[in-house]
Coordinates of C-alpha atoms in Angstrom, one line a residue:
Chain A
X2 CA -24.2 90.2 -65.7
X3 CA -24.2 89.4 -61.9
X4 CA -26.7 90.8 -59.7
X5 CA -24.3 91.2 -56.3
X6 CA -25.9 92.1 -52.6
X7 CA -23.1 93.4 -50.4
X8 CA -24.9 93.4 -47.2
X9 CA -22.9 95.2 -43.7
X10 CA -23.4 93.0 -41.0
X11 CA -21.6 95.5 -38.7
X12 CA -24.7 97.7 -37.0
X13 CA -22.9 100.6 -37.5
X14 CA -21.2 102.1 -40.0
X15 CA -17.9 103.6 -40.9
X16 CA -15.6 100.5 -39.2
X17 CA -13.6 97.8 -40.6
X18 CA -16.6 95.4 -41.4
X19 CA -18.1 98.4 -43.5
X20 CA -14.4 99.2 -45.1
X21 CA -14.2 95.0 -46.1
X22 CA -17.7 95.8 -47.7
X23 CA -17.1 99.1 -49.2
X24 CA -14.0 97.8 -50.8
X25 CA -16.2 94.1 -52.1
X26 CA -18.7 96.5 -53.7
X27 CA -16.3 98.6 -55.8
X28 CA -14.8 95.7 -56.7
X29 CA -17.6 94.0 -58.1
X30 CA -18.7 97.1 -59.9
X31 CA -15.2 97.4 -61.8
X32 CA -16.1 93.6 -63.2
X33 CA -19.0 94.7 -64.1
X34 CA -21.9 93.5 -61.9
X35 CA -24.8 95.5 -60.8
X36 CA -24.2 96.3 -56.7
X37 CA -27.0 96.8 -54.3
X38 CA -25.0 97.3 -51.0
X39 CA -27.0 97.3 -47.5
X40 CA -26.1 98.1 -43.8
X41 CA -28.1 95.1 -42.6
X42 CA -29.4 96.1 -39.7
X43 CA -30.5 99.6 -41.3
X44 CA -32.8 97.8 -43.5
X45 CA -34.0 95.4 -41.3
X46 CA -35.4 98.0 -39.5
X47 CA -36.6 100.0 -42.3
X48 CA -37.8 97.1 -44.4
X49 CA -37.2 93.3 -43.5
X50 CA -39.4 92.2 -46.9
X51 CA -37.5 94.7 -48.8
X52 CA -34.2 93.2 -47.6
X53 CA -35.7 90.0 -48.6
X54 CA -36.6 90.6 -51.9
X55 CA -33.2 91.4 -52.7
X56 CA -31.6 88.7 -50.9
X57 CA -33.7 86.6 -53.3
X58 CA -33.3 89.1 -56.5
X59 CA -29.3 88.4 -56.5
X60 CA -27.3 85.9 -58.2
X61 CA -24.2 86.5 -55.5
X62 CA -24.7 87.8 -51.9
X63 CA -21.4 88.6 -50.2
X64 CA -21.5 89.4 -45.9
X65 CA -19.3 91.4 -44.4
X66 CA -19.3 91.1 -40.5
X67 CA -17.6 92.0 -37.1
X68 CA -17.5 89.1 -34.5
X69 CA -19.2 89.7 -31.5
X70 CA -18.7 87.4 -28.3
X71 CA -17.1 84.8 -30.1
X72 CA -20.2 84.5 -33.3
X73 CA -22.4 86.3 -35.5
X74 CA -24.0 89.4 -34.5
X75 CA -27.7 89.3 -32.7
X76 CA -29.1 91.0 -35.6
X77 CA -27.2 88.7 -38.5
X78 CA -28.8 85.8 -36.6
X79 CA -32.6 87.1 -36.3
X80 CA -31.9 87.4 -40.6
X81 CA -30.5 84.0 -40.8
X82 CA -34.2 82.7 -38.4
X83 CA -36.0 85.0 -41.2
X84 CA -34.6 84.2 -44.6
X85 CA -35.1 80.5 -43.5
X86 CA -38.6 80.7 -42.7
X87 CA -39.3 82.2 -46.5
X88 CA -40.5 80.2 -49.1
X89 CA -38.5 81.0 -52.5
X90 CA -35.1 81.7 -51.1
X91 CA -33.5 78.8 -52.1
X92 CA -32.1 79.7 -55.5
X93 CA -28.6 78.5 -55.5
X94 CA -27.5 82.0 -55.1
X95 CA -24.0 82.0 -54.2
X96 CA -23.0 83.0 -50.9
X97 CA -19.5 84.7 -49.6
X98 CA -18.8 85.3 -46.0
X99 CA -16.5 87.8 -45.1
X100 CA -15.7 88.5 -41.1
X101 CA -13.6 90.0 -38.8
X102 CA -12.6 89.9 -35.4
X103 CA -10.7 92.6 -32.9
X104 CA -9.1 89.5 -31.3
X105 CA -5.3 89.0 -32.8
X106 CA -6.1 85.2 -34.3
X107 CA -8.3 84.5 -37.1
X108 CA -9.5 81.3 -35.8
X109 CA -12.0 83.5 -33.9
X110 CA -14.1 84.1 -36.7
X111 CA -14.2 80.6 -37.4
X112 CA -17.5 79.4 -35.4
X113 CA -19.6 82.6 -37.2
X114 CA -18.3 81.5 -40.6
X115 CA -19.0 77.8 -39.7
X116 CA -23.0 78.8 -38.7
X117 CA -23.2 80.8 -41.9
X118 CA -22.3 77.8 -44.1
X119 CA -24.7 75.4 -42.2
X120 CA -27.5 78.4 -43.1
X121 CA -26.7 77.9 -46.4
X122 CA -26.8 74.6 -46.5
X123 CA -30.1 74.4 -45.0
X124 CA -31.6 77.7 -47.2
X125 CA -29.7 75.9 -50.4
X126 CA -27.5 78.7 -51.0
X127 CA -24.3 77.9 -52.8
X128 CA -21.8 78.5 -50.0
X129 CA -18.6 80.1 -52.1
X130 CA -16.3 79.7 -48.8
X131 CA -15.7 82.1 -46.0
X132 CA -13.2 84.6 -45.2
X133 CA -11.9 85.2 -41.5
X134 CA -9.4 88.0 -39.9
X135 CA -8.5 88.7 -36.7
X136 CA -6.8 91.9 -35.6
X137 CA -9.8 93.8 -37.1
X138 CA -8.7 97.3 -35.4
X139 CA -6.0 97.3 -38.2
X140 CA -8.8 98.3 -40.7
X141 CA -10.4 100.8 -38.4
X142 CA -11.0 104.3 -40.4
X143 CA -10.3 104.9 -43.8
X144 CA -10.8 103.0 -46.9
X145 CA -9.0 99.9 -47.2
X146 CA -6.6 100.2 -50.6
X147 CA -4.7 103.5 -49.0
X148 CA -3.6 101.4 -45.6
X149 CA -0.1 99.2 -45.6
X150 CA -1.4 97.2 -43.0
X151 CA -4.6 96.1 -45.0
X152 CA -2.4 94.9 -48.2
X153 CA -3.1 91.5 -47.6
X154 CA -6.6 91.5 -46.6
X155 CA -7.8 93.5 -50.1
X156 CA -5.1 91.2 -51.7
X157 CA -7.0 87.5 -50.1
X158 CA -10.8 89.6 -50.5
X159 CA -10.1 90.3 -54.0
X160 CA -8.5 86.8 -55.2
X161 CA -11.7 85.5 -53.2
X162 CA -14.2 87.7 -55.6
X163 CA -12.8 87.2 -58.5
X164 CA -13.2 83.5 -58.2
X165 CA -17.2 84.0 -57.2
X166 CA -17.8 85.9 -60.1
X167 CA -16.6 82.6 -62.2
X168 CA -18.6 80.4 -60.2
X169 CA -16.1 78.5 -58.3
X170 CA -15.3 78.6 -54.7
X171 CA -13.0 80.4 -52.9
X172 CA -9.4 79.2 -53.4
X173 CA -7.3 78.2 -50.3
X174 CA -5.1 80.9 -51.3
X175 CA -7.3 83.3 -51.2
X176 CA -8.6 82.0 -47.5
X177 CA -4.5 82.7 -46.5
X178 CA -3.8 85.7 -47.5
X179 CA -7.0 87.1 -46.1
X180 CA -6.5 86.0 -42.9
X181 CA -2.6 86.8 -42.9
X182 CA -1.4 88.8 -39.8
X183 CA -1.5 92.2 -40.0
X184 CA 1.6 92.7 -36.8
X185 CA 3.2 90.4 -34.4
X186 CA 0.7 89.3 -31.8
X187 CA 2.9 91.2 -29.4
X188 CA 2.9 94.2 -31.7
X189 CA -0.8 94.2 -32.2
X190 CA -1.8 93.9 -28.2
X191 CA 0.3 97.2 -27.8
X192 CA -1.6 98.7 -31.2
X193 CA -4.8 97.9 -29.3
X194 CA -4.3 98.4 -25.8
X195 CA -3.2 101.9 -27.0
X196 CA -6.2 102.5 -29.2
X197 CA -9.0 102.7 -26.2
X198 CA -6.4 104.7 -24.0
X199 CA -6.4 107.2 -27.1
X200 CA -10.3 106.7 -27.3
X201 CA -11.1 107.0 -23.5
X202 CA -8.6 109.7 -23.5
X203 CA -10.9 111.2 -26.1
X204 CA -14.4 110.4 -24.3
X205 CA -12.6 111.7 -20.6
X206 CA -13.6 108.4 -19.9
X207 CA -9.7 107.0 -18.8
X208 CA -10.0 107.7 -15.0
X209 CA -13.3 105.5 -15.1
X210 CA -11.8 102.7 -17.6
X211 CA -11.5 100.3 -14.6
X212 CA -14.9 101.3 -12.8
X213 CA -16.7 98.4 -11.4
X214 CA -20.0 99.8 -11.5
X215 CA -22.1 96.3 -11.2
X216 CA -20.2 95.1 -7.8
X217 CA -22.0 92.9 -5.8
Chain B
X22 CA -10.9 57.3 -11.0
X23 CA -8.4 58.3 -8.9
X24 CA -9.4 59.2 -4.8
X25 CA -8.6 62.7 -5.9
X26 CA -11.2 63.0 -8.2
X27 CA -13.6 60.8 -5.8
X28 CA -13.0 63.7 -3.8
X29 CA -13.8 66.2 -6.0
X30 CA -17.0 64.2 -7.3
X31 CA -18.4 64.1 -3.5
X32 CA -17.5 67.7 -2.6
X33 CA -19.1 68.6 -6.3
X34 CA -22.3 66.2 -4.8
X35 CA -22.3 67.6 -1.4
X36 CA -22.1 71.6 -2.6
X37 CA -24.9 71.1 -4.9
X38 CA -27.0 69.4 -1.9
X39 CA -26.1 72.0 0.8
X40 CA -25.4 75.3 -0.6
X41 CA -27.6 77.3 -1.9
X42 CA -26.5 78.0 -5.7
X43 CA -27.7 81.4 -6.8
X44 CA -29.0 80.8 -10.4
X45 CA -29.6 83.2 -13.9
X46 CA -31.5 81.6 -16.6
X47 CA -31.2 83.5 -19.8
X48 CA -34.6 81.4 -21.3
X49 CA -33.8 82.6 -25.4
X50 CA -37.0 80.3 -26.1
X51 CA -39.8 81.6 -28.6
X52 CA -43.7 81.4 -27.9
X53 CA -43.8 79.2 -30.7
X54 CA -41.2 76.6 -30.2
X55 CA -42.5 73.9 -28.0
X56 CA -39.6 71.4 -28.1
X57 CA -37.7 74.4 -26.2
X58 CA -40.5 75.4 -24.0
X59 CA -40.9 71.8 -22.6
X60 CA -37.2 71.9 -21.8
X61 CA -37.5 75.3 -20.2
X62 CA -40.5 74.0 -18.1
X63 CA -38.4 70.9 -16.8
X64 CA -35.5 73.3 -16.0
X65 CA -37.1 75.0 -14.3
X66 CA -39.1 72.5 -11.9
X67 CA -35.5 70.5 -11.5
X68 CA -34.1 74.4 -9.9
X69 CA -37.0 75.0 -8.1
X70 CA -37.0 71.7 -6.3
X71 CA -33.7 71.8 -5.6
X72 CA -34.0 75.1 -3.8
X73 CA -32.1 77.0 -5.6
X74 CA -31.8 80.7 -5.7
X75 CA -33.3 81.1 -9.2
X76 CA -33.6 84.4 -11.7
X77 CA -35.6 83.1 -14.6
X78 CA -35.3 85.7 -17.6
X79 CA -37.5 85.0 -20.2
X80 CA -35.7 87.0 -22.9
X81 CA -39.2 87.2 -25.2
X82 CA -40.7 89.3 -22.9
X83 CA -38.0 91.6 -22.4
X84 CA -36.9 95.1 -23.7
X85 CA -33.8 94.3 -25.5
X86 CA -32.4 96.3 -28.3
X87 CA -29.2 94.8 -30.5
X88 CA -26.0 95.7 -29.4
X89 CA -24.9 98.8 -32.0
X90 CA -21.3 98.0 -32.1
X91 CA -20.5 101.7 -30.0
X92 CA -18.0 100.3 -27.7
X93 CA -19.3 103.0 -24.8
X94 CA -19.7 101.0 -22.5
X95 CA -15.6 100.5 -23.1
X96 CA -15.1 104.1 -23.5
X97 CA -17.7 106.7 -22.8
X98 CA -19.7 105.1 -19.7
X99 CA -17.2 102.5 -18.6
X100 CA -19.1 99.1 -17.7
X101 CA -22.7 100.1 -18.2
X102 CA -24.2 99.9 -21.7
X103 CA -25.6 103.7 -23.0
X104 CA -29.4 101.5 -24.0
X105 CA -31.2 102.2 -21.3
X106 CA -33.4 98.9 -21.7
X107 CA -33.7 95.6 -19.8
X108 CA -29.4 94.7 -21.4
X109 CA -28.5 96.5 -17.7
X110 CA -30.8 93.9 -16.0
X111 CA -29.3 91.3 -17.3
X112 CA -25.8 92.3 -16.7
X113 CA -26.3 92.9 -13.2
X114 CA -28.1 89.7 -12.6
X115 CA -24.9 88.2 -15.0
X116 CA -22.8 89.3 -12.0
X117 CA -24.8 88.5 -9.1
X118 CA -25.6 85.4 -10.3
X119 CA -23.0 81.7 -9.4
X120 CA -23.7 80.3 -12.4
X121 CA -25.7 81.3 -15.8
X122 CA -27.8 79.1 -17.9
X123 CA -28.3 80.1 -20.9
X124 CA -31.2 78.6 -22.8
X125 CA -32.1 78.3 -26.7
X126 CA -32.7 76.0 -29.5
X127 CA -29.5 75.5 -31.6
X128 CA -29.7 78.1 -34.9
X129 CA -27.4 76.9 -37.4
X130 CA -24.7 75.9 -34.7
X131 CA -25.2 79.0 -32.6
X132 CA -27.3 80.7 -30.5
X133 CA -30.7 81.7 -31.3
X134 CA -31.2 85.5 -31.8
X135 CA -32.7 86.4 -28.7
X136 CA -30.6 85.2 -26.6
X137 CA -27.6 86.1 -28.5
X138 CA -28.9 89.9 -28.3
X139 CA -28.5 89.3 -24.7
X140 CA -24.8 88.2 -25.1
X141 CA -23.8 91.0 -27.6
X142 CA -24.9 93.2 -24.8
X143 CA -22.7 92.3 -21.7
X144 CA -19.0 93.2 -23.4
X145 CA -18.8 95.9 -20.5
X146 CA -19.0 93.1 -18.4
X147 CA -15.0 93.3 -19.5
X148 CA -11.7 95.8 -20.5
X149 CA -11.7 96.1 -23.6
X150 CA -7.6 95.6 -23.1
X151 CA -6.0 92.6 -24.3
X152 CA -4.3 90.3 -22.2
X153 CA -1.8 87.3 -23.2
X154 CA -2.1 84.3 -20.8
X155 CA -2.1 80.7 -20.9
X156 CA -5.3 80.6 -22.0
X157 CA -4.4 82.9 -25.1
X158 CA -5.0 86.1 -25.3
X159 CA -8.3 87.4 -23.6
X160 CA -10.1 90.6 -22.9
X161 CA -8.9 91.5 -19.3
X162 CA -11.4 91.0 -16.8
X163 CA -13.3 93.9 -15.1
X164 CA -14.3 92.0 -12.1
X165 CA -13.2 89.6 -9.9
X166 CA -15.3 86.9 -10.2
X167 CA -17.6 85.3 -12.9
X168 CA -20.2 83.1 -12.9
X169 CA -19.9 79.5 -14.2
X170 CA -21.5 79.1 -17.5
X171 CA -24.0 75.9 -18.4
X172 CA -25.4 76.3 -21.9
X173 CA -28.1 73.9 -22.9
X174 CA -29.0 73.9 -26.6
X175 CA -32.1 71.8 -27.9
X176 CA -32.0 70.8 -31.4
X177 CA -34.9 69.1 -33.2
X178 CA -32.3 66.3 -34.1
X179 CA -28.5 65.8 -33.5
X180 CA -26.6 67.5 -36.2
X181 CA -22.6 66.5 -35.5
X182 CA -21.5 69.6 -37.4
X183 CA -24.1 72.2 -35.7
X184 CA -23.6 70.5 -32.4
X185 CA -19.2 70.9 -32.9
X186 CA -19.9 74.7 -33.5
X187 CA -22.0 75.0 -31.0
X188 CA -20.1 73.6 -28.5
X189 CA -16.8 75.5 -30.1
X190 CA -19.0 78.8 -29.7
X191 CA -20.0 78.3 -25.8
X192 CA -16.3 77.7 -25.0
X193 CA -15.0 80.3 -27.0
X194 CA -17.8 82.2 -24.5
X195 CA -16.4 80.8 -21.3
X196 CA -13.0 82.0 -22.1
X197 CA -14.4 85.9 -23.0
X198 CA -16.3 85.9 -19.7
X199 CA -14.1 84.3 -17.3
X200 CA -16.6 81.3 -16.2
X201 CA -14.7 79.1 -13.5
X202 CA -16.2 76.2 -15.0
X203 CA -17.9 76.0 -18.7
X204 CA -20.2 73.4 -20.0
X205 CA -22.6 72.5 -22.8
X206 CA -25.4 69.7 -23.3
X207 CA -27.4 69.2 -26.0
X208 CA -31.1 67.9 -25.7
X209 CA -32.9 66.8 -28.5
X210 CA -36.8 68.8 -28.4
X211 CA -37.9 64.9 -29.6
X212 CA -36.4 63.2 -26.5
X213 CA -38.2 61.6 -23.8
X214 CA -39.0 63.6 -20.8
X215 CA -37.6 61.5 -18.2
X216 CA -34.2 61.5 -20.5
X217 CA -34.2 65.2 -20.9
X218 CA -34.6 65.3 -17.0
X219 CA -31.7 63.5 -16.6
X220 CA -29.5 64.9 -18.7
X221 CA -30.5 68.6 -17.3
X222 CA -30.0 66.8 -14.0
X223 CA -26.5 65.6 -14.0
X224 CA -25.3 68.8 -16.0
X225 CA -26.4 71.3 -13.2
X226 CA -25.2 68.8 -10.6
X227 CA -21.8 68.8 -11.7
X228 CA -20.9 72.7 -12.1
X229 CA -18.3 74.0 -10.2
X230 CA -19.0 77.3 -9.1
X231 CA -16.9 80.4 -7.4
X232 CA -18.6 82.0 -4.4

């Protein structure tokens, strides 16, 4: 049986990083594994040794995570410095990126999967492959199997698991479909441009969206 | 090299001897690490000398919680982050600043976490509307000017992979924040001193900035 850590790399909870690992936990536990599943920067907070210990207790840790300014976020990057510095991690314990990005192309989450495979490499993780999406507002609210828009996403995340669990890496397929567009670039900058009107609209905020408060 | 770019290359020379550059370091070095603390301490005698005007920020020492993801300072208190912490210094020394240097030893091909904390903190620094340009589509910029952006990353030895992300990362970052002029050099923390110098040297020498 496979002892899975789905670890949040999003700090909050409830968004589309959270949905990706919601939907990667109850996926595993249909096949059978035993899920621990982890905001990361909860327990990091609460317990970093804790977090540790099972980082090192699992046979398959999978990473959801948003993309912040173009890589991983702060927080995902002060585990990375920790986990390294710990003697014993270095089990072979297969590792799965999964990120997303707000921007419309996937190649934005690129560099953050990139840094995650050279960690593994240096920890001696087995790096299963990473999985990158862009247009990550798509996900937003909800979980992911009841949204048309996320079809291909669950369709690439679960092709991607299922191969983990057999020990391989994650097919090329897998990699596509994941990262297939949700809209039309054009379609998706109106989707979002429109999402924070609604959301400043919301927070009375949309008189004060263009506010220069740190003019010189 | 064409006379227009001899041109260039002198005017480059002559503002970096004349004017008066004003200068934020975001320093993302540890207490422990000495290879980046040496190339901190020659940094900063190469801006001092040259009479800069220079912010040093040593981000150790500095109040700075992770960014939680909220997006207020996109929708709730438009361009200031809701942490009231030293993230607000930063940002306003971001923006008053001609050109930022940011400062770290190379994790894994990225920034170190420090001063990527300081990073994650300055997206009210733009809209969070989308805007489709040459350069691709970008967050729109809340400002009118941005500083140039010079990110040195020290490495205990030259990794081509780590290095490529790196420098993939920083220009990814020069794009988001709308730096007139991006650049990256990687020092090795083994290097000699006088080679680190010069390679510090010629990097701040050539930056074009916007005043």
């Amino acid at each position: 049986m496979t002892n899975a850590l789905v670890l949040n790399g999003s700090p909050s909870d409830g968004g589309a990083s959270s949905a990706l690992a919601d939907h990667a936990a109850s996926y595993l536990m249909e096949k059978g594994a035993t899920v621990v599943q982890l905001n990361m920067l909860a327990a990091m907070r609460m317990d970093i040794s804790g977090l540790l210990n099972s980082c090192e207790a699992a046979d398959l840790i999978v990473l959801s995570f948003p993309v912040f300014m173009g890589s991983l976020p702060s927080h995902v990057i002060e585990w990375m410095e920790i986990a390294s510095q710990r003697e014993g991690m270095g089990k072979g314990t297969a590792f799965l990126a999964v990120g997303q990005g707000a921007h419309p192309s996937p190649a934005e989450v690129d560099p953050a999967i990139r840094c995650l495979e050279h960690f593994c490499r240096h920890i001696g993780w087995r790096w299963a492959g990473g999985l990158g999406m862009g247009m990550g507002l798509v996900l937003e609210k909800g979980p992911l199997e009841r949204r048309r828009a996320a079809r291909h996403t669950v369709a690439g995340l679960d092709m991607a698991l299922e191969a983990v669990m057999k020990g391989e890496a994650t097919p090329e397929a897998a990699r596509k479909r994941f990262s297939r567009r949700a809209k039309t670039t054009f379609a998706y900058l109106m989707f979002a441009n429109r999402y924070w009107k609604r959301r400043s609209k919301r927070n009375r905020s949309h008189d004060r969206m263009m506010d220069r408060p740190l003019m010189r | 090299m064409s006379p227009r770019q001899v041109c260039e290359a002198l005017c480059q020379a002559l503002a970096y001897e004349n004017d008066v550059m004003k200068v934020l370091v975001l320093d993302g070095s540890t207490a422990e690490d000495a290879g980046v603390l040496g190339v901190a301490g020659t940094l900063k005698e190469l801006l001092i000398r040259s009479g800069h005007q220079l912010e040093w920020m040593e981000l150790r020492g500095m109040t700075l919680d992770p960014c939680a993801g909220c997006t207020s300072c996109w929708d709730r208190t438009p361009g200031i982050c809701v942490k009231e912490d030293d993230g607000r210094t930063i940002g306003g020394a971001w923006m008053s600043s001609d050109l930022v240097i940011l400062l770290g030893r190379i994790t894994f091909g990225g920034y170190p976490s420090l001063l990527k904390r300081a990073l994650d903190r300055q997206a009210g620094l733009l809209l969070p509307y989308y805007l489709s340009g040459k350069e691709g589509v970008v967050h729109m910029p809340r400002y009118e000017r941005y500083p140039s952006i010079l990110a040195i990353g020290v490495c205990s030895e030259y990794s081509q992979e780590e290095d490529e992300t790196f420098k993939r990362i920083v220009a990814q970052n020069g794009m988001t924040f709308k730096a007139l002029h991006t650049r990256v050099k990687i020092v090795c923390a083994e290097e000699r001193e006088e080679t680190t110098r010069e390679i510090i040297e010629s990097s701040v020498m050539g930056m074009k900035v916007r005043r």
